Amino acid sequence: MSPLVSVIVPTYSRPINLIRAIESVLSQSYKHIEIIVVDDNGIGSDHQIETEKLLSEYIHKCAITYIKHSVNKNGSAARNTGFSHSKGKYICFLDDDDIFSKDKIQSQIETLEHNCDYNACYCDTVIVRKDGSKLHTHNPDNVSDVGLILSGKCYFNTSTVVFRRSCIEALDGFDEKFRRHQDYELYVRFFRNWKMIKAHNAQVIKFETVNEVAINPHKAIEYLDYFLNHFHDDIEQMPLKNEIYKYQYNTCVVRYITCGKYREAYRVYRSLLKWGTPDLYSHLKYIYHLLSRLKLYR
């Protein structure tokens, strides 16, 4: 029998996207799957009531396992709750605003079953921007250094990877102190001992959505500093250390520009210069987002 795969879907504040995500799992070519939806809205909240109503048919048909947090915790806690209720030999996480391509799980499980030296399998991503344009990522065939991810040379998110269950157990799940960069913190600890391989016939489709740090870039800096400080010793030992700092703070510069906070953008830009000057592409991104904002408010 094909090994059981547990797909854990944490959800918070956007139930309308959740149906799209669940349907992408139910439509998989690989069929030996359990779907665990963890509602992190808090029992009795408007979003929790709406979520449960939308999922009522799936719950009634036992197509999913539906678990409610009594209060909002965070994405890390929701993923850990889902894992604690899972039974699969393989574990994957699906953000509620992402979807899987039809053969994603089939391709990743076949890859792991035939490559026992690897403990997780990732894939490429198609990012669908708000204007409808698409960006296709092209990751290398295997990754054994988390620095490639932290420096932006690979693009992963929590929906991209399938893990062997034994790895999540050994790592004791996600660190619930992280309200953002939960995937980064898990990857840093994962790559201390293991490596990942790529499945070529698999994709995650990620839709750009508004989130907390898009609205409040100050939070992006706060969460980033927490992550970088927590893993300071790991990052200092990485060959791509400077590239990591440049890439991470560069994303914050772009967020500030997008929100029209130009003074703050300049302050972060000045700070990242200690790790080297951003490349031409980064400066072109600054100009693009600046012109887009100026055009928006003309």
Coordinates of N, CA, C and O in Angstrom, one line a residue, residues 20-133:
R20 N -10.4 26.6 -1.8 CA -9.5 26.4 -2.9 C -8.3 25.5 -2.6 O -7.9 24.6 -3.3
A21 N -7.8 25.7 -1.4 CA -6.6 24.9 -0.9 C -7.0 23.5 -0.7 O -6.3 22.5 -1.2
I22 N -8.1 23.2 0.0 CA -8.6 21.9 0.2 C -8.9 21.1 -1.1 O -8.5 19.9 -1.2
E23 N -9.6 21.8 -2.0 CA -9.9 21.1 -3.3 C -8.6 20.7 -4.0 O -8.6 19.7 -4.7
S24 N -7.6 21.5 -3.9 CA -6.3 21.1 -4.6 C -5.7 19.8 -4.0 O -5.1 19.1 -4.7
V25 N -6.0 19.6 -2.7 CA -5.5 18.3 -2.1 C -6.4 17.2 -2.5 O -5.9 16.1 -2.8
L26 N -7.7 17.4 -2.5 CA -8.7 16.3 -2.8 C -8.5 15.9 -4.3 O -8.8 14.8 -4.7
S27 N -7.9 16.8 -5.1 CA -7.8 16.5 -6.6 C -6.4 15.9 -6.9 O -6.1 15.7 -8.1
Q28 N -5.6 15.6 -5.9 CA -4.3 15.0 -6.1 C -4.4 13.7 -6.8 O -5.3 12.9 -6.6
S29 N -3.4 13.4 -7.7 CA -3.3 12.1 -8.3 C -3.0 11.0 -7.3 O -3.3 9.8 -7.4
Y30 N -2.2 11.4 -6.2 CA -1.9 10.5 -5.1 C -3.1 10.5 -4.1 O -3.6 11.6 -3.7
K31 N -3.6 9.4 -3.8 CA -4.9 9.3 -3.1 C -4.8 9.0 -1.6 O -5.8 9.2 -0.8
H32 N -3.7 8.4 -1.1 CA -3.6 7.9 0.3 C -3.2 9.1 1.1 O -2.1 9.2 1.6
I33 N -4.2 10.0 1.4 CA -3.9 11.3 2.0 C -5.0 11.5 3.1 O -6.1 11.2 3.0
E34 N -4.5 12.1 4.2 CA -5.5 12.6 5.2 C -5.3 14.1 5.3 O -4.1 14.6 5.2
I35 N -6.4 14.9 5.4 CA -6.3 16.3 5.4 C -6.7 16.8 6.8 O -7.8 16.4 7.3
I36 N -5.9 17.5 7.5 CA -6.2 18.0 8.8 C -6.2 19.6 8.8 O -5.1 20.2 8.5
V37 N -7.3 20.1 9.0 CA -7.5 21.6 9.0 C -7.5 22.1 10.4 O -8.3 21.6 11.3
V38 N -6.6 23.0 10.8 CA -6.5 23.5 12.1 C -7.0 25.0 12.1 O -6.3 25.8 11.5
D39 N -8.1 25.3 12.7 CA -8.7 26.6 12.7 C -8.1 27.4 13.9 O -8.4 27.1 15.0
D40 N -7.3 28.4 13.6 CA -6.6 29.2 14.6 C -7.3 30.5 14.9 O -6.7 31.4 15.5
N41 N -8.6 30.6 14.5 CA -9.3 31.9 14.7 C -9.7 32.1 16.1 O -9.9 33.2 16.6
G42 N -9.9 31.0 16.9 CA -10.5 31.1 18.2 C -12.0 30.8 18.2 O -12.7 31.4 17.4
I43 N -12.4 29.9 19.0 CA -13.8 29.4 19.0 C -14.7 30.6 19.3 O -14.5 31.4 20.2
G44 N -15.8 30.7 18.4 CA -16.8 31.8 18.6 C -16.5 33.0 17.9 O -17.3 33.9 17.8
S45 N -15.3 33.2 17.3 CA -15.0 34.4 16.6 C -15.7 34.3 15.2 O -16.1 33.3 14.8
D46 N -15.9 35.5 14.6 CA -16.6 35.6 13.3 C -16.0 34.7 12.3 O -16.6 34.0 11.6
H47 N -14.6 34.7 12.2 CA -13.9 34.0 11.2 C -14.0 32.5 11.5 O -14.1 31.6 10.6
Q48 N -14.0 32.1 12.8 CA -14.1 30.7 13.1 C -15.5 30.1 12.7 O -15.6 29.1 12.1
I49 N -16.5 30.9 13.0 CA -17.9 30.5 12.7 C -18.1 30.4 11.2 O -18.6 29.4 10.7
E50 N -17.5 31.3 10.4 CA -17.6 31.3 9.0 C -16.8 30.1 8.4 O -17.3 29.5 7.5
T51 N -15.7 29.9 9.0 CA -14.8 28.8 8.5 C -15.5 27.4 8.7 O -15.6 26.6 7.8
E52 N -16.1 27.2 9.9 CA -16.8 25.9 10.2 C -18.0 25.8 9.3 O -18.2 24.7 8.8
K53 N -18.7 26.9 9.0 CA -19.8 26.8 8.1 C -19.4 26.4 6.7 O -20.0 25.5 6.0
L54 N -18.3 27.0 6.2 CA -17.9 26.7 4.8 C -17.4 25.3 4.7 O -17.5 24.7 3.7
L55 N -16.8 24.7 5.8 CA -16.3 23.4 5.8 C -17.3 22.3 6.2 O -16.9 21.1 6.2
S56 N -18.5 22.7 6.5 CA -19.5 21.7 7.0 C -19.7 20.5 6.1 O -19.8 19.4 6.6
E57 N -19.7 20.7 4.8 CA -19.9 19.6 3.9 C -18.7 18.6 4.0 O -18.9 17.4 4.0
Y58 N -17.5 19.2 4.0 CA -16.3 18.4 4.1 C -16.2 17.6 5.4 O -15.8 16.4 5.4
I59 N -16.6 18.3 6.5 CA -16.6 17.6 7.8 C -17.7 16.5 7.8 O -17.4 15.4 8.3
H60 N -18.8 16.8 7.3 CA -19.9 15.8 7.3 C -19.5 14.5 6.5 O -19.8 13.4 6.9
K61 N -18.8 14.7 5.4 CA -18.4 13.6 4.5 C -17.1 13.0 5.0 O -16.6 12.0 4.4
C62 N -16.5 13.5 6.2 CA -15.3 13.0 6.7 C -14.1 13.1 5.7 O -13.2 12.3 5.7
A63 N -14.2 14.1 4.9 CA -13.2 14.4 3.9 C -12.0 15.0 4.6 O -10.8 15.0 4.1
I64 N -12.2 15.7 5.7 CA -11.2 16.3 6.5 C -11.4 16.1 8.0 O -12.4 15.7 8.4
T65 N -10.3 16.3 8.7 CA -10.3 16.3 10.2 C -10.3 17.8 10.5 O -9.3 18.5 10.1
Y66 N -11.3 18.3 11.2 CA -11.4 19.7 11.6 C -11.1 19.9 13.0 O -11.8 19.4 13.9
I67 N -10.1 20.7 13.4 CA -9.7 21.0 14.7 C -9.7 22.5 15.0 O -9.2 23.3 14.2
K68 N -10.3 22.8 16.1 CA -10.4 24.3 16.5 C -9.5 24.6 17.7 O -9.6 23.9 18.7
H69 N -8.8 25.7 17.6 CA -8.1 26.2 18.7 C -9.1 27.0 19.5 O -9.9 27.8 18.9
S70 N -9.0 26.9 20.8 CA -9.9 27.7 21.7 C -9.7 29.2 21.5 O -10.6 30.0 21.6
V71 N -8.4 29.6 21.3 CA -8.1 31.0 21.1 C -7.0 31.0 20.0 O -6.4 30.0 19.7
N72 N -6.8 32.2 19.4 CA -5.8 32.3 18.4 C -4.4 32.1 19.0 O -4.1 32.7 20.1
K73 N -3.6 31.3 18.4 CA -2.2 31.1 18.9 C -1.3 31.6 17.9 O -0.9 32.8 18.0
N74 N -0.9 30.9 16.9 CA -0.1 31.3 15.8 C 0.0 30.2 14.8 O -0.3 29.0 15.1
G75 N 0.7 30.5 13.6 CA 0.8 29.5 12.6 C 1.6 28.3 13.1 O 1.4 27.1 12.7
S76 N 2.7 28.5 13.9 CA 3.5 27.5 14.3 C 2.7 26.5 15.2 O 2.8 25.3 15.1
A77 N 1.9 27.1 16.1 CA 1.1 26.3 17.0 C 0.1 25.5 16.3 O -0.2 24.3 16.6
A78 N -0.5 26.1 15.2 CA -1.5 25.4 14.4 C -0.9 24.2 13.7 O -1.5 23.1 13.6
R79 N 0.3 24.4 13.2 CA 1.0 23.3 12.5 C 1.3 22.2 13.4 O 1.2 21.0 13.1
N80 N 1.8 22.6 14.6 CA 2.1 21.5 15.6 C 0.9 20.8 16.1 O 0.9 19.6 16.3
T81 N -0.3 21.5 16.2 CA -1.5 20.8 16.6 C -1.9 19.8 15.5 O -2.3 18.7 15.8
G82 N -1.8 20.2 14.2 CA -2.1 19.3 13.1 C -1.2 18.1 13.1 O -1.7 17.0 13.0
F83 N 0.1 18.3 13.4 CA 1.0 17.2 13.4 C 0.7 16.2 14.5 O 0.8 15.0 14.3
S84 N 0.3 16.7 15.7 CA 0.0 15.9 16.8 C -1.2 15.0 16.6 O -1.3 13.9 17.2
H85 N -2.0 15.4 15.6 CA -3.2 14.6 15.3 C -3.0 13.8 14.0 O -3.9 13.0 13.6
S86 N -1.8 13.8 13.4 CA -1.6 13.2 12.1 C -1.1 11.7 12.3 O -0.6 11.4 13.4
K87 N -1.2 11.0 11.3 CA -0.8 9.6 11.3 C 0.2 9.2 10.1 O 0.7 8.1 10.1
G88 N 0.4 10.2 9.2 CA 1.1 9.9 8.0 C 2.6 9.6 8.2 O 3.3 10.1 9.1
K89 N 3.1 8.7 7.3 CA 4.6 8.5 7.2 C 5.3 9.7 6.7 O 6.4 10.0 7.1
Y90 N 4.6 10.5 5.9 CA 5.1 11.8 5.3 C 4.2 12.9 5.7 O 2.9 12.7 5.8
I91 N 4.8 14.1 6.0 CA 4.0 15.2 6.5 C 4.3 16.4 5.5 O 5.4 16.7 5.1
C92 N 3.2 17.0 5.1 CA 3.4 18.3 4.4 C 2.4 19.3 4.9 O 1.3 19.0 5.5
F93 N 2.7 20.6 4.8 CA 1.9 21.7 5.3 C 1.5 22.5 4.1 O 2.2 22.8 3.1
L94 N 0.2 23.0 4.1 CA -0.4 23.8 3.1 C -1.0 25.0 3.7 O -1.9 25.0 4.4
D95 N -0.4 26.2 3.3 CA -1.0 27.4 3.7 C -2.3 27.6 3.1 O -2.5 27.2 1.9
D96 N -3.2 28.3 3.8 CA -4.6 28.3 3.3 C -4.8 29.2 2.0 O -5.9 29.3 1.5
D97 N -3.7 30.0 1.6 CA -3.8 30.8 0.4 C -3.0 30.2 -0.7 O -2.8 30.8 -1.7
D98 N -2.5 29.0 -0.5 CA -1.7 28.3 -1.6 C -2.5 27.1 -2.1 O -3.5 26.6 -1.5
I99 N -2.1 26.5 -3.2 CA -2.7 25.3 -3.7 C -1.6 24.4 -4.3 O -0.5 24.9 -4.6
F100 N -1.9 23.1 -4.4 CA -0.9 22.2 -4.9 C -1.3 21.9 -6.4 O -2.4 21.7 -6.7
S101 N -0.2 21.7 -7.2 CA -0.5 21.1 -8.5 C -0.9 19.7 -8.4 O -0.7 19.0 -7.4
K102 N -1.6 19.2 -9.4 CA -2.2 17.9 -9.3 C -1.3 16.7 -8.9 O -1.7 15.8 -8.2
D103 N -0.1 16.8 -9.4 CA 0.9 15.7 -9.2 C 1.9 16.0 -8.1 O 2.9 15.3 -8.0
K104 N 1.7 17.0 -7.3 CA 2.7 17.5 -6.4 C 3.1 16.4 -5.4 O 4.3 16.0 -5.3
I105 N 2.1 15.8 -4.7 CA 2.4 14.9 -3.7 C 2.9 13.6 -4.3 O 3.9 13.0 -3.8
Q106 N 2.3 13.1 -5.4 CA 2.7 11.9 -6.1 C 4.2 12.0 -6.4 O 5.0 11.1 -6.1
S107 N 4.6 13.1 -7.0 CA 6.0 13.3 -7.4 C 7.0 13.3 -6.2 O 8.0 12.7 -6.3
Q108 N 6.6 14.0 -5.2 CA 7.4 14.2 -4.0 C 7.6 12.8 -3.2 O 8.7 12.5 -2.8
I109 N 6.5 12.1 -3.1 CA 6.6 10.8 -2.4 C 7.4 9.8 -3.2 O 8.3 9.1 -2.6
E110 N 7.2 9.8 -4.5 CA 8.1 8.9 -5.3 C 9.5 9.2 -5.2 O 10.4 8.4 -5.1
T111 N 9.8 10.5 -5.2 CA 11.2 11.0 -5.1 C 11.8 10.6 -3.8 O 13.0 10.1 -3.7
L112 N 11.1 10.7 -2.7 CA 11.6 10.3 -1.4 C 11.7 8.8 -1.2 O 12.7 8.3 -0.6
E113 N 10.8 8.1 -1.7 CA 10.8 6.6 -1.6 C 12.0 6.0 -2.4 O 12.5 5.0 -2.0
H114 N 12.5 6.7 -3.4 CA 13.6 6.2 -4.2 C 15.0 6.9 -3.8 O 16.0 6.6 -4.4
N115 N 14.9 7.8 -2.8 CA 16.1 8.5 -2.4 C 16.2 8.5 -0.9 O 15.9 9.6 -0.3
C116 N 16.6 7.5 -0.3 CA 16.6 7.3 1.2 C 17.6 8.2 1.9 O 17.5 8.4 3.1
D117 N 18.5 8.7 1.2 CA 19.5 9.6 1.8 C 19.0 11.0 2.1 O 19.6 11.8 2.8
Y118 N 17.8 11.3 1.6 CA 17.2 12.6 1.8 C 16.0 12.5 2.7 O 15.2 11.5 2.6
N119 N 15.8 13.5 3.5 CA 14.8 13.4 4.5 C 13.6 14.4 4.3 O 12.7 14.5 5.1
A120 N 13.7 15.1 3.2 CA 12.6 16.0 2.8 C 12.7 16.3 1.3 O 13.8 16.1 0.7
C121 N 11.6 16.6 0.7 CA 11.6 16.9 -0.7 C 10.8 18.2 -1.0 O 9.8 18.4 -0.4
Y122 N 11.4 19.0 -1.8 CA 10.8 20.3 -2.2 C 10.5 20.4 -3.6 O 10.8 19.5 -4.4
C123 N 9.9 21.5 -4.1 CA 9.5 21.7 -5.5 C 9.6 23.2 -5.8 O 9.9 24.0 -4.9
D124 N 9.3 23.5 -7.0 CA 9.3 24.9 -7.5 C 7.9 25.5 -7.1 O 6.9 24.8 -6.8
T125 N 7.8 26.8 -7.3 CA 6.6 27.6 -7.0 C 6.3 28.5 -8.1 O 7.1 29.0 -8.8
V126 N 5.0 28.6 -8.4 CA 4.5 29.6 -9.3 C 3.8 30.7 -8.4 O 2.8 30.4 -7.7
I127 N 4.3 31.9 -8.4 CA 3.8 33.0 -7.6 C 2.8 33.8 -8.5 O 3.3 34.3 -9.5
V128 N 1.6 33.9 -8.1 CA 0.6 34.6 -8.9 C 0.4 36.0 -8.2 O -0.1 36.1 -7.1
R129 N 0.9 37.0 -8.9 CA 0.8 38.4 -8.3 C -0.6 38.9 -8.4 O -1.5 38.4 -9.1
K130 N -0.8 40.0 -7.6 CA -2.1 40.6 -7.6 C -2.6 41.1 -8.9 O -3.8 41.2 -9.2
D131 N -1.7 41.5 -9.8 CA -2.1 41.9 -11.1 C -2.3 40.8 -12.1 O -2.5 41.0 -13.3
G132 N -2.2 39.5 -11.6 CA -2.4 38.4 -12.5 C -1.1 37.8 -13.1 O -1.2 36.7 -13.7
S133 N 0.0 38.6 -13.1 CA 1.2 38.1 -13.7 C 1.8 37.0 -12.8 O 1.4 36.8 -11.6

